[in-house]
mmCIF file of C-alpha atoms in Angstrom:
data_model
loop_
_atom_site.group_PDB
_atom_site.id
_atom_site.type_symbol
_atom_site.label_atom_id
_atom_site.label_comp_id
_atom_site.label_asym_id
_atom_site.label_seq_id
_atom_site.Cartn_x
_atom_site.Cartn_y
_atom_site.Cartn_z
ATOM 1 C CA UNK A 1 -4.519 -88.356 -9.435
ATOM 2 C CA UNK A 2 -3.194 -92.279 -8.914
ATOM 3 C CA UNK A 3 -0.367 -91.156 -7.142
ATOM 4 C CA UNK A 4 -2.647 -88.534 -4.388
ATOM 5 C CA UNK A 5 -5.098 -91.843 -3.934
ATOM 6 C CA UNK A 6 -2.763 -95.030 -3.458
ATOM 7 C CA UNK A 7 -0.452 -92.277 -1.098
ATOM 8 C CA UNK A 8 -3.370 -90.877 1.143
ATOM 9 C CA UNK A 9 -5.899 -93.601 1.030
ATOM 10 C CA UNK A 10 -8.320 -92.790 3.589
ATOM 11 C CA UNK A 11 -8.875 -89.387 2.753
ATOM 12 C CA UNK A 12 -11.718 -88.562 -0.248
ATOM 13 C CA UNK A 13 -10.589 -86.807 -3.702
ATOM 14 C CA UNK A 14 -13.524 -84.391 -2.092
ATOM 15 C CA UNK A 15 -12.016 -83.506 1.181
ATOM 16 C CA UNK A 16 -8.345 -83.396 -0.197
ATOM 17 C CA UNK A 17 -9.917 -81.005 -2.784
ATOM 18 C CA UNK A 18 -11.187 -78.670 0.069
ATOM 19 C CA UNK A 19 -8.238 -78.588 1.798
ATOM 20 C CA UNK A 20 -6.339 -77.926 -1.277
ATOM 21 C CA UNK A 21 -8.629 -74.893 -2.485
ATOM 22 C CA UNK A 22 -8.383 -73.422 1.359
ATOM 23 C CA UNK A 23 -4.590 -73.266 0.980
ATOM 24 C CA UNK A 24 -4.618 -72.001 -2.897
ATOM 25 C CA UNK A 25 -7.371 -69.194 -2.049
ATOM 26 C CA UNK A 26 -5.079 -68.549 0.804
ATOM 27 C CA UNK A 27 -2.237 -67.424 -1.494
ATOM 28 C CA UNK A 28 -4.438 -66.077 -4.580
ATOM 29 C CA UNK A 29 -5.666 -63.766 -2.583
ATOM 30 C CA UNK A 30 -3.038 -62.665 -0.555
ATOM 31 C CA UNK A 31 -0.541 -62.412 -3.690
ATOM 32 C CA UNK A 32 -2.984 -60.432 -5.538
ATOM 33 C CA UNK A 33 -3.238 -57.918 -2.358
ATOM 34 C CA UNK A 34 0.288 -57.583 -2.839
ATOM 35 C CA UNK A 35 0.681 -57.103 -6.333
ATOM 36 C CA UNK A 36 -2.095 -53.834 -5.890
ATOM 37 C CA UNK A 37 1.120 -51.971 -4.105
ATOM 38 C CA UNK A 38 2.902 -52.591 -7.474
ATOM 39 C CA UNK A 39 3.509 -48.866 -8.792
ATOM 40 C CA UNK A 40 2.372 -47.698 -5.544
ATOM 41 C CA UNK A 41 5.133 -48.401 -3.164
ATOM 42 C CA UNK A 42 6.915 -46.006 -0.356
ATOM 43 C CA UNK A 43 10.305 -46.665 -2.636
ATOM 44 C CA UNK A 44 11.818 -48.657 -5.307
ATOM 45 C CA UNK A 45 12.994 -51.147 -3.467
ATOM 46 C CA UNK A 46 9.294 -52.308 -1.746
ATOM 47 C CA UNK A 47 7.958 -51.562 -5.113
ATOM 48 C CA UNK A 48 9.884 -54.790 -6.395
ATOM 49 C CA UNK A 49 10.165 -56.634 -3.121
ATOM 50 C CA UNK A 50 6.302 -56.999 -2.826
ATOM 51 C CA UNK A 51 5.420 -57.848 -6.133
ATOM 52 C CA UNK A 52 8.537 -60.039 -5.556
ATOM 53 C CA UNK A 53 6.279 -62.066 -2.546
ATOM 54 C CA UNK A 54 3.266 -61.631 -4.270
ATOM 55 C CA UNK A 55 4.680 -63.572 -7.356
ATOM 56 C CA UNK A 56 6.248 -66.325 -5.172
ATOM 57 C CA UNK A 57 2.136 -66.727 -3.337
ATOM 58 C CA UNK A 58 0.649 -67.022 -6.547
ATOM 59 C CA UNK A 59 3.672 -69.487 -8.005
ATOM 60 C CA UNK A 60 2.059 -71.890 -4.985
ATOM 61 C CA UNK A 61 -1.664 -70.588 -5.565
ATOM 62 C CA UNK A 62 -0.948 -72.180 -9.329
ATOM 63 C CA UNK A 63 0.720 -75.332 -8.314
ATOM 64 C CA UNK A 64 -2.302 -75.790 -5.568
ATOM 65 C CA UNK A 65 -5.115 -74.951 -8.217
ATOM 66 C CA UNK A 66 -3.450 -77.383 -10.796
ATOM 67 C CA UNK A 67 -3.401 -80.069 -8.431
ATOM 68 C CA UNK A 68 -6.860 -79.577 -7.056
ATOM 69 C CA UNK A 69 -8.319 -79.507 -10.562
ATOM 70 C CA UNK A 70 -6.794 -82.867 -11.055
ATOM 71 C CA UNK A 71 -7.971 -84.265 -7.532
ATOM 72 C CA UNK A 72 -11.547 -82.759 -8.162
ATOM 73 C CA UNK A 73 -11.720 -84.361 -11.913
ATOM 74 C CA UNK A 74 -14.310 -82.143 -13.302
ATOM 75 C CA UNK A 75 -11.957 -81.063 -15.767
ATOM 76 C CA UNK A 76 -11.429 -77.498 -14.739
ATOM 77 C CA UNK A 77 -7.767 -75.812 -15.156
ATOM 78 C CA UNK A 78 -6.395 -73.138 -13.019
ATOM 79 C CA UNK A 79 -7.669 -70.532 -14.876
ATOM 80 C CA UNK A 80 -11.346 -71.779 -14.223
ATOM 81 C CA UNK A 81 -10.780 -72.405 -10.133
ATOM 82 C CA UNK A 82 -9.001 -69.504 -9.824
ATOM 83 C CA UNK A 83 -11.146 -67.085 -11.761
ATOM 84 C CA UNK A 84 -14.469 -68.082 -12.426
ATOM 85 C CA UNK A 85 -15.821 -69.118 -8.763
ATOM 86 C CA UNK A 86 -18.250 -67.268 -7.191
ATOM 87 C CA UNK A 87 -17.618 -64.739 -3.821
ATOM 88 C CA UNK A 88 -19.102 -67.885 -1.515
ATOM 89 C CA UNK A 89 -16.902 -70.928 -3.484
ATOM 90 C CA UNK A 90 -13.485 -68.794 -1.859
ATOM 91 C CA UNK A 91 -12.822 -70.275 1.174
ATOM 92 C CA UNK A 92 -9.788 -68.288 1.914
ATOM 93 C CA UNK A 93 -9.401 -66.856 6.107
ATOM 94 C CA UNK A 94 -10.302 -63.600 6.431
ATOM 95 C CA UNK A 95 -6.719 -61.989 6.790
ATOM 96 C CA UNK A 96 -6.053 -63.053 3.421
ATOM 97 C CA UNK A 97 -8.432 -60.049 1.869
ATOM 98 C CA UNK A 98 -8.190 -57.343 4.408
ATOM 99 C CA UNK A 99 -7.572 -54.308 2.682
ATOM 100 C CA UNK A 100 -3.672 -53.547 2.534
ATOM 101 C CA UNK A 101 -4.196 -50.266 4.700
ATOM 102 C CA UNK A 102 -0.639 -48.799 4.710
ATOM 103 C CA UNK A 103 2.702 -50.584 4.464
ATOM 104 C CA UNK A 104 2.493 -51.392 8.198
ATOM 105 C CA UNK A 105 -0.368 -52.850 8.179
ATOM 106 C CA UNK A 106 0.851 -54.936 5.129
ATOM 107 C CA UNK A 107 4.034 -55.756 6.221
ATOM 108 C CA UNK A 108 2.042 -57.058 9.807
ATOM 109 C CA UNK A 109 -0.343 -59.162 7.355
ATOM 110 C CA UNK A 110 2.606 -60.773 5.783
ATOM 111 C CA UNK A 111 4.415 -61.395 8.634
ATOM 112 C CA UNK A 112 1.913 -63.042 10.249
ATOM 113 C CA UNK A 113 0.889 -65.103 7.325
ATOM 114 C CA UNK A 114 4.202 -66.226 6.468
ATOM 115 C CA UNK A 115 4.612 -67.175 9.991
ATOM 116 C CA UNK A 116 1.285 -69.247 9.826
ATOM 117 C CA UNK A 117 2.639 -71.096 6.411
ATOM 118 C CA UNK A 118 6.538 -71.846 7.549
ATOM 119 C CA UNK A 119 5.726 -74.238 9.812
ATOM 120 C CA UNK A 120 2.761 -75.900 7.571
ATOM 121 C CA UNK A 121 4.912 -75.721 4.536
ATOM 122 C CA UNK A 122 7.926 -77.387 6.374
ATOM 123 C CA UNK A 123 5.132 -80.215 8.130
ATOM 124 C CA UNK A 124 4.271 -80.673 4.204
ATOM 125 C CA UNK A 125 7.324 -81.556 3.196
ATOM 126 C CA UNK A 126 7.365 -84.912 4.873
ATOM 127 C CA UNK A 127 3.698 -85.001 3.462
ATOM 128 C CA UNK A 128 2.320 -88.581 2.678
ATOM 129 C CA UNK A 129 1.161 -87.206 -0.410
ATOM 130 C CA UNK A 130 3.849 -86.482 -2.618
ATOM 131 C CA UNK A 131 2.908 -83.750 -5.042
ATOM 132 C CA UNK A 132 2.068 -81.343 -1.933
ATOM 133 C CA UNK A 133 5.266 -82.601 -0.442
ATOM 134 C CA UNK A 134 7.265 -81.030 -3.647
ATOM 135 C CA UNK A 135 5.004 -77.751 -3.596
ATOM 136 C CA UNK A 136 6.183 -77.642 0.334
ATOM 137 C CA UNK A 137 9.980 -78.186 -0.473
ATOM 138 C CA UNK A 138 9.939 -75.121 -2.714
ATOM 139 C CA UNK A 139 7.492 -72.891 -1.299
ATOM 140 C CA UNK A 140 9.304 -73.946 2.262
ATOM 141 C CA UNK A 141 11.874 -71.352 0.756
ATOM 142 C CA UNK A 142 9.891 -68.667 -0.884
ATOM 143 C CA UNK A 143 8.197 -68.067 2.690
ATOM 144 C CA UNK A 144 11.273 -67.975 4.639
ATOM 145 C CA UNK A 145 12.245 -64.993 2.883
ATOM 146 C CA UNK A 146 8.866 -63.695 3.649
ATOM 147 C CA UNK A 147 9.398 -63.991 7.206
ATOM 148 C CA UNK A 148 12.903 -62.459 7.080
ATOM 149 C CA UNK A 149 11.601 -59.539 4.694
ATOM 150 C CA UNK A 150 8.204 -58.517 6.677
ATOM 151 C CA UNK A 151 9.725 -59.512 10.295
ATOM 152 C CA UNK A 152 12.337 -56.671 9.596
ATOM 153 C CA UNK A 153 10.150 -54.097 8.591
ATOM 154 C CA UNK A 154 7.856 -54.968 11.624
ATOM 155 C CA UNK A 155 10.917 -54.547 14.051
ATOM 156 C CA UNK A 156 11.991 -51.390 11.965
ATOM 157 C CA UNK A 157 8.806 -49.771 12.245
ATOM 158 C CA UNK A 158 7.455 -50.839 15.563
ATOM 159 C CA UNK A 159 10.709 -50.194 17.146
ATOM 160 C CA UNK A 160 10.933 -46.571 14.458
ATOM 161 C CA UNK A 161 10.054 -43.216 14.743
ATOM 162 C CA UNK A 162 7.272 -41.954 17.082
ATOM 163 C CA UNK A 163 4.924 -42.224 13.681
ATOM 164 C CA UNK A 164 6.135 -45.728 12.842
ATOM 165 C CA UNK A 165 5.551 -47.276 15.842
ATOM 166 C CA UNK A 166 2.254 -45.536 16.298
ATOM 167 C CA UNK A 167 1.205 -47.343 12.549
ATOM 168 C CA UNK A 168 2.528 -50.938 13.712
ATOM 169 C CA UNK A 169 0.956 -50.367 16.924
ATOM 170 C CA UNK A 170 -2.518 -49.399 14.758
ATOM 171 C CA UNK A 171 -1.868 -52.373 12.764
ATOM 172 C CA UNK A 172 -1.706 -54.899 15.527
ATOM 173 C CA UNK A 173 -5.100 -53.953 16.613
ATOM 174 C CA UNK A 174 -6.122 -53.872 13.290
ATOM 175 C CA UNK A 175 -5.117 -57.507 12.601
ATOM 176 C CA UNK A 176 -5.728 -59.326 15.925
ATOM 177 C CA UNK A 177 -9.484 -60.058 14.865
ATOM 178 C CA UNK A 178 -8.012 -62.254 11.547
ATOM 179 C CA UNK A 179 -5.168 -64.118 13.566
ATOM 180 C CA UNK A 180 -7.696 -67.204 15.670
ATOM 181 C CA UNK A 181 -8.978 -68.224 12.237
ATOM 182 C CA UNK A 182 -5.896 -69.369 10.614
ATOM 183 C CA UNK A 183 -5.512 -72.033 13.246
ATOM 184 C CA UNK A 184 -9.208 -73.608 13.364
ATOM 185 C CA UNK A 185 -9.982 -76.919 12.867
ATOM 186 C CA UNK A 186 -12.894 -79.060 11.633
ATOM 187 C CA UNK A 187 -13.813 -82.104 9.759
ATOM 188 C CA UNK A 188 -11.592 -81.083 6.203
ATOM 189 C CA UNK A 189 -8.396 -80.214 8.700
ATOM 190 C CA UNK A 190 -9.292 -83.682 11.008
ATOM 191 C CA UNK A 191 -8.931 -85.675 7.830
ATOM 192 C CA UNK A 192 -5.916 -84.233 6.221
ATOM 193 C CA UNK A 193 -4.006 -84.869 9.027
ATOM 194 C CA UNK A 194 -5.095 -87.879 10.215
ATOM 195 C CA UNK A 195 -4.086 -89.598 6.712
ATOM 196 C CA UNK A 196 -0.712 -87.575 7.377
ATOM 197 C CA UNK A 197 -1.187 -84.939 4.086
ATOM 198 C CA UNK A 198 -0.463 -81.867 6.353
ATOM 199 C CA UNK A 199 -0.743 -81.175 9.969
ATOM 200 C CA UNK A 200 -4.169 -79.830 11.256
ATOM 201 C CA UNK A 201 -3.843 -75.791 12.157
ATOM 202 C CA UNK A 202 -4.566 -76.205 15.359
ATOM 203 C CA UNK A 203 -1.167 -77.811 16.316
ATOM 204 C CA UNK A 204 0.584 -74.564 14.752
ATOM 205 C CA UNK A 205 -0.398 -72.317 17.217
ATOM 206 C CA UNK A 206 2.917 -72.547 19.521
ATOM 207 C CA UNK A 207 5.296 -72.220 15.959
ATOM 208 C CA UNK A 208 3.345 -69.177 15.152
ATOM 209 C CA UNK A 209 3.842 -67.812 18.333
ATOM 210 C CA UNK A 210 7.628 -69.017 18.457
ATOM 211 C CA UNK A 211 8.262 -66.576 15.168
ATOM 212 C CA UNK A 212 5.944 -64.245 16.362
ATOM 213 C CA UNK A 213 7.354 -63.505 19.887
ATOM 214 C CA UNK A 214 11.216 -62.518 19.185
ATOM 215 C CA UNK A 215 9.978 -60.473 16.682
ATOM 216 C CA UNK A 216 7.485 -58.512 18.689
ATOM 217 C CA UNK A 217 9.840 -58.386 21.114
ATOM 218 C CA UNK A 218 12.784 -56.734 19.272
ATOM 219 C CA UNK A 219 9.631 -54.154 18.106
ATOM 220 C CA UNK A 220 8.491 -53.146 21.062
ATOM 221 C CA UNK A 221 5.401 -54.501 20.560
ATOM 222 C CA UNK A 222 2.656 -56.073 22.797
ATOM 223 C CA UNK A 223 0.491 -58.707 21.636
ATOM 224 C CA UNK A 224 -3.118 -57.690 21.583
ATOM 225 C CA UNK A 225 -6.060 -60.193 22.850
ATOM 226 C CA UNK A 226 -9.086 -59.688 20.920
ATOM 227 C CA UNK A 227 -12.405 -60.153 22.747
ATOM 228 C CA UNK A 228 -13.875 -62.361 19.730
ATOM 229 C CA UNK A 229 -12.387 -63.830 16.662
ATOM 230 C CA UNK A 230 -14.073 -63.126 13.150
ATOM 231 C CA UNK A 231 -14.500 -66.097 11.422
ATOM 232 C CA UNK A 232 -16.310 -67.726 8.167
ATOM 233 C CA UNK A 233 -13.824 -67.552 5.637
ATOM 234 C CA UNK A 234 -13.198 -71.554 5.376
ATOM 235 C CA UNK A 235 -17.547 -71.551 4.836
ATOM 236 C CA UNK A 236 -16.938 -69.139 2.056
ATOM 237 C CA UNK A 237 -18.539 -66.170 4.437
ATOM 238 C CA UNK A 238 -16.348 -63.626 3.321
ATOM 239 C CA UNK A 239 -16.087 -60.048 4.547
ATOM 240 C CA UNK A 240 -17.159 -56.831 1.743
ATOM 241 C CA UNK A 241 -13.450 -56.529 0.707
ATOM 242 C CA UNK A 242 -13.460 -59.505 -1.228
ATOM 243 C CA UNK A 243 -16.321 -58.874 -3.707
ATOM 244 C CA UNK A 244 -14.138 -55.583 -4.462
ATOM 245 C CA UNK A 245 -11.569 -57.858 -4.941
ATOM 246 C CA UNK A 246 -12.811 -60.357 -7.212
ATOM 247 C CA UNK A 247 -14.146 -57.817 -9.126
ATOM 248 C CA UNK A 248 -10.932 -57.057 -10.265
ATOM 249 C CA UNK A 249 -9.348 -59.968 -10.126
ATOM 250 C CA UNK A 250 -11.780 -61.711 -12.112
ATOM 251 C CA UNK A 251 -12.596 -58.865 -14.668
ATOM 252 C CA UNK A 252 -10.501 -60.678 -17.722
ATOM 253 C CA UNK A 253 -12.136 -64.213 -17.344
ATOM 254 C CA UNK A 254 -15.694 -62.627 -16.948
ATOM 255 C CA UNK A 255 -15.121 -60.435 -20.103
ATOM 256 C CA UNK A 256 -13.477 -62.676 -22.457
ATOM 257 C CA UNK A 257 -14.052 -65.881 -21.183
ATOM 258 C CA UNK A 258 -11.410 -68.711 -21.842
ATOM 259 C CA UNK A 259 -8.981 -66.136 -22.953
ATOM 260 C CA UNK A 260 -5.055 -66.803 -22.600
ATOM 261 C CA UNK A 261 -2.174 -65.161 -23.295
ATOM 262 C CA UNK B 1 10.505 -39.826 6.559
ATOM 263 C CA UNK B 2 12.527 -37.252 4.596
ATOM 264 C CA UNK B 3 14.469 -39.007 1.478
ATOM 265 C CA UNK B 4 17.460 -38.040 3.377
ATOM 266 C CA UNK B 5 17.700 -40.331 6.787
ATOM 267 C CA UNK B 6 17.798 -43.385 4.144
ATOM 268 C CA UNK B 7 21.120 -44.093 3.346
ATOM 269 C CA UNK B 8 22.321 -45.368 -0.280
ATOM 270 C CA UNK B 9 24.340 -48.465 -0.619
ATOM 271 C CA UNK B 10 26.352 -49.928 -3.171
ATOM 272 C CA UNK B 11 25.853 -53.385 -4.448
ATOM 273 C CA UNK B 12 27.980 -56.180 -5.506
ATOM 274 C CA UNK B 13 26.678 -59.623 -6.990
ATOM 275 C CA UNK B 14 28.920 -62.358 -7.359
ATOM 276 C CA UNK B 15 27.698 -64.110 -10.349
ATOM 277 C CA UNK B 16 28.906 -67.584 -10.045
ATOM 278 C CA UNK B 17 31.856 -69.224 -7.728
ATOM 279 C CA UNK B 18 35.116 -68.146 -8.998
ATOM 280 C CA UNK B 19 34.262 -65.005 -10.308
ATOM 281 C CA UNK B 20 34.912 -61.584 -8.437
ATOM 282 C CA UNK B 21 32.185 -59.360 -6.829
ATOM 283 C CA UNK B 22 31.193 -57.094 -9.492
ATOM 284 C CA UNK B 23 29.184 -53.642 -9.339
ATOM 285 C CA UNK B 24 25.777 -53.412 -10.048
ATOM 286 C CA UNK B 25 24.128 -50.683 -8.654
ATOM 287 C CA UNK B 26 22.677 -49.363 -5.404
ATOM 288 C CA UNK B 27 19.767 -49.314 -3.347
ATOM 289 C CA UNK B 28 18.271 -46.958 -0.807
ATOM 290 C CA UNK B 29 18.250 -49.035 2.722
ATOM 291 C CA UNK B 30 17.874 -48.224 7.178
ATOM 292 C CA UNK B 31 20.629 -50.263 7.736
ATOM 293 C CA UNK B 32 22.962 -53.262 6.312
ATOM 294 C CA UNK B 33 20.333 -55.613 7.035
ATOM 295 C CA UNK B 34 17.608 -53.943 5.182
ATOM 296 C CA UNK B 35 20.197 -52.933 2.017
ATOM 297 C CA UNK B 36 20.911 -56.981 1.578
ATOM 298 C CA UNK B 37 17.276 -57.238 1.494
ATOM 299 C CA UNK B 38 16.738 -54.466 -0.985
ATOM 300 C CA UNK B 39 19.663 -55.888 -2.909
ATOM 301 C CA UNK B 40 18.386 -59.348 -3.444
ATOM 302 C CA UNK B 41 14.889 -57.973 -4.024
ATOM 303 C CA UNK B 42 16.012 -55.545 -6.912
ATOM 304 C CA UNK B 43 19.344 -57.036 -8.425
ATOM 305 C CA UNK B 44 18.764 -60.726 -8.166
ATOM 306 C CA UNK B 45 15.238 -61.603 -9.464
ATOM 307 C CA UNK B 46 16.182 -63.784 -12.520
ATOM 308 C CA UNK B 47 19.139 -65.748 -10.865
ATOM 309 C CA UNK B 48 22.175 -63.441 -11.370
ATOM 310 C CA UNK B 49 23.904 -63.822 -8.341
ATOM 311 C CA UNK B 50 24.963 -66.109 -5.501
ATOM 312 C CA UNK B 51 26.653 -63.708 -2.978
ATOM 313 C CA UNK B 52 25.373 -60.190 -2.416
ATOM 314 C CA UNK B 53 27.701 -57.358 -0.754
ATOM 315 C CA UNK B 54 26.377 -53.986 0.268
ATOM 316 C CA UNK B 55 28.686 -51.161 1.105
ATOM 317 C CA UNK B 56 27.400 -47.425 2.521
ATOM 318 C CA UNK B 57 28.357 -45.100 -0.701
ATOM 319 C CA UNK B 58 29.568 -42.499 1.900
ATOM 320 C CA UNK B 59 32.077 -45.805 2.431
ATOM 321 C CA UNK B 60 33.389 -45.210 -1.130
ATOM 322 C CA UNK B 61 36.357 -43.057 -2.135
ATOM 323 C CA UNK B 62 36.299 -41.780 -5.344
ATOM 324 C CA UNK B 63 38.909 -40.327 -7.796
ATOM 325 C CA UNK B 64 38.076 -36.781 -9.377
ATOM 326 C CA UNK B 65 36.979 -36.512 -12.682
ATOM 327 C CA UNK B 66 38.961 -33.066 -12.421
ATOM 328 C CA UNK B 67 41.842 -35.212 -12.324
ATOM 329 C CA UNK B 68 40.653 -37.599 -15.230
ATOM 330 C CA UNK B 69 43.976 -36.273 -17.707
ATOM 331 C CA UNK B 70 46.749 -36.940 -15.231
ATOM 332 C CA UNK B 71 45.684 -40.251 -13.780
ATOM 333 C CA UNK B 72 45.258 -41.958 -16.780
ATOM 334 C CA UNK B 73 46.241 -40.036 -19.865
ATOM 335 C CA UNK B 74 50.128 -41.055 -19.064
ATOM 336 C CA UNK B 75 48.901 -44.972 -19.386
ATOM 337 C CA UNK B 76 47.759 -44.434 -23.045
ATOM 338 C CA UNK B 77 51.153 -43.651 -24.830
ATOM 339 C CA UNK B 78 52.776 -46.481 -23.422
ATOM 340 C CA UNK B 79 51.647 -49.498 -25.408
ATOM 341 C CA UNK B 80 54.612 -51.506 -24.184
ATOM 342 C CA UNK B 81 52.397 -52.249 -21.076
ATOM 343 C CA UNK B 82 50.191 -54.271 -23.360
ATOM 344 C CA UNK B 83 51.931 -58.096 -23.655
ATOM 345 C CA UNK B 84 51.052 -57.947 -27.748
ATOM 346 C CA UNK B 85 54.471 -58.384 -28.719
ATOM 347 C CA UNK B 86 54.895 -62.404 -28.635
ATOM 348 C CA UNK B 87 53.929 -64.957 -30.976
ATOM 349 C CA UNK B 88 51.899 -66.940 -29.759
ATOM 350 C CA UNK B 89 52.894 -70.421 -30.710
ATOM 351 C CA UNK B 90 49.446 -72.601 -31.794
ATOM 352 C CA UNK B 91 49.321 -75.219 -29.521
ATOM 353 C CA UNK B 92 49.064 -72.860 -26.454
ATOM 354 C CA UNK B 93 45.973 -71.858 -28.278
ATOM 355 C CA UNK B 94 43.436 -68.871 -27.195
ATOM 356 C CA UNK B 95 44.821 -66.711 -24.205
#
């Protein structure tokens, strides 16, 4: 796109590509994780509030794949990024695809994605590159309601009844392995920032924590160190949830290829 | 958790500025927080409202439908109540 190249000129239509598919893969994946509670929910309400946030994640995903497509100029749409890759051409982190477990361990995942993405989102907004910096400006509000929505539910259940707390507590552990990769850095990152598209994850760390910490706090919760991070996602080395996944997620495109509706 | 330690709310949306809170439903909720939450999430998707109030339905006093004939069958017969008795002159135009 002109307006991507004469904006952010010393970054390649092949790294901004990367970084864009990263953040896309990010949200396909997560919203589609969501939308698998649909019909499944503990009540009503959660049955419409998380297909509510998985709708908003794969609003972005779309404006991210649309974008990319155009940076990458192979002519692919959406539709073919988004559903047609293979299990290594994902390069979304890890957290992303963890199984949803039960609602604490979703509402954990959420939380701490949506505390990951708030402070990236609002760094975007003031992006040099002004498509992202529109996707930022609305998605900026989408994942503040996120944070607001899941950081209850983490205070209401770590700080709940003996069996609540016990879940959170379970999901903490659970999720501490997924939380180093969010913020690692490397040549795509490096690049992306230093031509001032979005700020390099590494830097996020204290925002993260800044959400995180009141919130844990008010739950009763302790942080958990993990001995060693897993790690691989942004290579495409996924764990055996995805595949499962994909599978599903995929299963229209595969079978009737090109189809729309 | 037992269906019964989550309390039921009742929502009001206020549609656009101007116009008065209105009755929509309610919503199953902990606390207040947690019932504007649930309100937003499951009265609000397609843009219908720009304030949200929640109020416990224990909150609410009711009349008795028991008592449906004498609180309001004595307002029927009196038609006078009803201002349908002027002319209208044209230029004020629709009322």
């Amino acid at each position: 796109m002109a307006a991507a190249s004469s904006t952010a000129p010393s970054i390649s239509g092949e790294t901004l590509t990367a970084f864009l598919l990263r953040l896309a893969d990010d949200h396909l994946v997560l919203g589609h994780r969501l939308s698998e509670w649909c019909g499944h929910a503990p009540m009503l309400e959660e049955d419409l509030a998380m297909p509510n946030m998985a709708l908003d994640l794969i609003g972005q995903a779309r404006s991210l794949y649309q974008y990319a497509g155009e940076v990458e100029g192979k002519g692919r749409d959406e539709d073919q990024i988004a559903y047609v890759r293979r299990e290594r051409e994902y390069v979304n982190c890890l957290m992303a695809e963890r199984q949803n477990g039960d609602f604490a361990h979703t509402m954990l995942r959420q939380f701490y994605f949506a505390a990951f993405m708030q402070p990236l989102w609002q760094a975007m907004m003031t992006s040099t590159d002004e498509r992202l910096a529109g996707i930022a400006a609305k998605a900026e509000k989408e994942v503040a309601y996120h944070i607001r929505h899941a950081g209850e539910w983490v205070v209401r259940l770590g700080d709940g009844t003996e069996e609540s707390t016990r879940r959170m507590k379970a999901a903490v552990e659970a999720l501490a392995p997924y939380v180093d990769e969010l913020f690692e850095s490397d040549d795509v990152t490096r690049a992306v920032a230093g031509a001032g598209i979005a700020p390099d994850p590494s830097t996020l760390r204290p925002a993260f924590d800044a959400i995180v910490g009141p919130v844990f706090a008010e739950a009763g919760l302790e942080w958990v160190e993990t001995p060693y991070g897993q790690t691989g996602g942004r290579q495409g080395r996924h764990g055996e949830a995805l595949g499962f996944l994909l599978a599903e997620l995929q299963y229209m495109q595969r079978t009737y290829p090109g189809m729309t509706w | 958790m037992s269906k019964n330690q989550i309390p039921l709310w009742e929502v009001f949306i206020r549609p656009r500025n101007g116009l008065a809170h209105k009755h929509c439903g309610s919503v199953h909720a902990a606390d207040e927080v947690m019932a504007l939450q649930a309100a937003r999430d499951v009265y609000t998707r397609r843009g219908e409202g720009t304030s949200i109030w929640v109020v416990p339905s224990s909150a609410i006093t009711a009349s008795d439908p028991e008592n449906k004939d004498e609180n309001f069958e004595p307002a029927m017969s009196k038609v006078y109540r009803h201002p349908t008795f002027y002319e209208i002159p044209e230029e004020v135009g629709h009322m």
